[in-house]
Structure formats: C-alpha cells, structure tokens
Coordinates of C-alpha atoms in Angstrom, one line a residue:
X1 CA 197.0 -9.8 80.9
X2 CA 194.0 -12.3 81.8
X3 CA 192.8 -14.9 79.7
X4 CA 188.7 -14.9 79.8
X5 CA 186.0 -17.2 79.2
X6 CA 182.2 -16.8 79.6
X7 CA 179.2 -19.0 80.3
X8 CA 176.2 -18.8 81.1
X9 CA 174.0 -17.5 77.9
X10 CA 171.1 -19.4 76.3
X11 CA 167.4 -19.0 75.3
X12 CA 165.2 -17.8 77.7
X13 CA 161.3 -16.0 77.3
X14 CA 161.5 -12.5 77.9
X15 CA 160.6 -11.4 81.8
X16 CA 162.9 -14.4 82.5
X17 CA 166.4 -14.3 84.4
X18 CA 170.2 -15.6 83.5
X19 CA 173.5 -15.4 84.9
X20 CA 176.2 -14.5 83.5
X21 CA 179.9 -15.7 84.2
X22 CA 183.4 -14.6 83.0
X23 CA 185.9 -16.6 84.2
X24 CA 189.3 -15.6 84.8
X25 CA 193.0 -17.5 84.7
X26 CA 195.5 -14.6 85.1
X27 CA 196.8 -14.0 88.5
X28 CA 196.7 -10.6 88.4
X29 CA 192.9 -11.2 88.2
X30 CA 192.2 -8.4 91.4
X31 CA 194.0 -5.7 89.5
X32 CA 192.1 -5.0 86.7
X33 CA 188.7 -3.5 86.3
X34 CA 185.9 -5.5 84.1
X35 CA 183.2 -4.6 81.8
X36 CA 180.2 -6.4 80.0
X37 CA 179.5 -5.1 76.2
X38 CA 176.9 -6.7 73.9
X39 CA 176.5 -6.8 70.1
X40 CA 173.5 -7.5 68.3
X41 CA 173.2 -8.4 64.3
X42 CA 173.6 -5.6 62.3
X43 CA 174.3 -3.2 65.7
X44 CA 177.5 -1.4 66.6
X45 CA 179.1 -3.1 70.0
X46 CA 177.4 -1.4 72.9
X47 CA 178.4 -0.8 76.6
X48 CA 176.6 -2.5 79.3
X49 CA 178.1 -2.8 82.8
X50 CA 181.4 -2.6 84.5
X51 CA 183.3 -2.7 87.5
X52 CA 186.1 -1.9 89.8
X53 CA 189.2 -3.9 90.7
X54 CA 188.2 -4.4 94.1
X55 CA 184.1 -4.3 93.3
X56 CA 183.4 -0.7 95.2
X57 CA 182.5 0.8 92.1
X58 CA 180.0 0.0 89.1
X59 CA 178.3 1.4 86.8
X60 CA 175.5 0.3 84.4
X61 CA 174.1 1.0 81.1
X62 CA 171.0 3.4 81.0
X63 CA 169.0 0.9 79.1
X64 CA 169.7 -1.7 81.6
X65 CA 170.0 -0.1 84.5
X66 CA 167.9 -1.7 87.3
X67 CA 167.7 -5.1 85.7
X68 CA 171.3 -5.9 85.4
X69 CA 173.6 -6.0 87.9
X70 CA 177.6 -6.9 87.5
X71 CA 179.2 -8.2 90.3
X72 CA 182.7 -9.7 90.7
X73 CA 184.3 -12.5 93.5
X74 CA 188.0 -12.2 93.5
X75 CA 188.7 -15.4 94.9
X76 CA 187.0 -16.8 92.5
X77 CA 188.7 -14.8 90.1
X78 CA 185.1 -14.9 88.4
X79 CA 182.8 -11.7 87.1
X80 CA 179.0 -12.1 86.5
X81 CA 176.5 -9.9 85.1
X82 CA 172.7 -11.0 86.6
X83 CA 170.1 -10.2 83.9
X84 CA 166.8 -10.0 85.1
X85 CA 163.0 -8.7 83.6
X86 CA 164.8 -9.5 79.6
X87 CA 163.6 -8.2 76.7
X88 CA 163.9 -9.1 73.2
X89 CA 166.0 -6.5 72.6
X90 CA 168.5 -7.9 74.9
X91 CA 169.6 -10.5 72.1
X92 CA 173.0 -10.3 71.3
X93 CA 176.7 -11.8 72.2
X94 CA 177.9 -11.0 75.6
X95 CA 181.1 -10.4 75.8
X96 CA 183.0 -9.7 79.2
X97 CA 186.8 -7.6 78.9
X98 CA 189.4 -6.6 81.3
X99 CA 191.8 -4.0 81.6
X100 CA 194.6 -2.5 84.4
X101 CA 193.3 0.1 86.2
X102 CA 190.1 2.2 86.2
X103 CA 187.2 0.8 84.5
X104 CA 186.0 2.3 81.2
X105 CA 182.8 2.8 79.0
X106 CA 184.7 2.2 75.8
X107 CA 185.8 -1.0 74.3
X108 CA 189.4 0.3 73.2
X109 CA 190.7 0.6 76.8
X110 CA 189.8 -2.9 77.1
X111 CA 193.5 -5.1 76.8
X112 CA 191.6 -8.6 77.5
X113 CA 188.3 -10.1 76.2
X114 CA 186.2 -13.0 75.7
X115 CA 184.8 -15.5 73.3
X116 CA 181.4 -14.4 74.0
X117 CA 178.3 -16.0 74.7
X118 CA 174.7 -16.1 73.3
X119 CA 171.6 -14.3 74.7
X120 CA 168.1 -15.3 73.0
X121 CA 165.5 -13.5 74.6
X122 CA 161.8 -14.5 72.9
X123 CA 158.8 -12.9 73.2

C-alpha cells in the first residue's frame, strides 16, 4: 500500500493548462498501476486516465482524450495528469489511486487513494 497526496489544482479560465501531481511515499511505488478519476457536484465519480506500473501503457477517458495526458516518473515516485484546452465541464475533485498490478477503469480495484484536489475551470 501507498500513501498519496495530490497538488496541483486551482482556478483557471477555460482553454487554459494545469498540472497535476500525485505524490507517492510507499516503496513499492513502481509496482502498482495508477489512475486519475474526477467527481463533480451532484455527478457519480467518473474515470479519467490511468497507467501502467512501468508507464508503457495508458489509457485515457473518451471525453478527455487528446487534452489530458497522465504520465508517471518512478524515481520520483510522483504521477501527473497534464490538462490542457479545459472546459467548464472539467470542474470537479481530482483524485489520483493506486493499485498492484494491472491498471483498471473502475474505482473498486483501486486499494490506495488521495485526498483530492480542486479543478475550477470558468468560462
């Protein structure tokens, strides 16, 4: 198990750009696969990126697809998710999560997760 934290969100006008970070104490940090999921006010949680232990393989949201990109540094022991072109509807938390093994699209795989941080996007 790995013990995340996030930075990175704020308010930014939409067509803008932010970086997001998860940061990551375990030591085991190489091992497990990560994902980014959002959740908006009244919204279920929703899927947005994830990837691989060793960072050969992602995969990305339809609705973001092209604008987001998650990428991870293991010696960092650090995951980030680059938003670019943001819209409105990208408002929510961001949380990031991590698991052992294979990266999933659904949240209950997920073993380790975040505190979350704020995206405002305003038009």
């Amino acid at each position: 198990q790995v013990e995340l934290v996030e930075s990175g969100g704020g308010l930014v006008q939409a067509g803008g750009s932010l970086r997001l970070s998860c940061a990551a104490s375990g030591r085991t940090f190489s091992n497990y696969a990560m994902g980014w999921f959002r959740q908006a006010p009244g919204k279920e949680r929703e899927f947005v990126a994830a990837i691989s232990g060793g960072g050969g393989i992602t995969s990305h949201a339809d609705s973001v697809k092209g604008r987001f990109l998650i990428s991870r540094d293991n010696a960092k022991n650090t995951v980030y998710l680059q938003m670019n072109s943001l819209k409105p509807e990208d408002t929510a938390v961001y949380h990031c999560a991590g698991r052992p093994g294979p990266y999933s699209f659904e949240a209950e795989f997920y073993t380790s997760w975040g505190q979350g941080t704020q995206v405002t996007v305003s038009s």
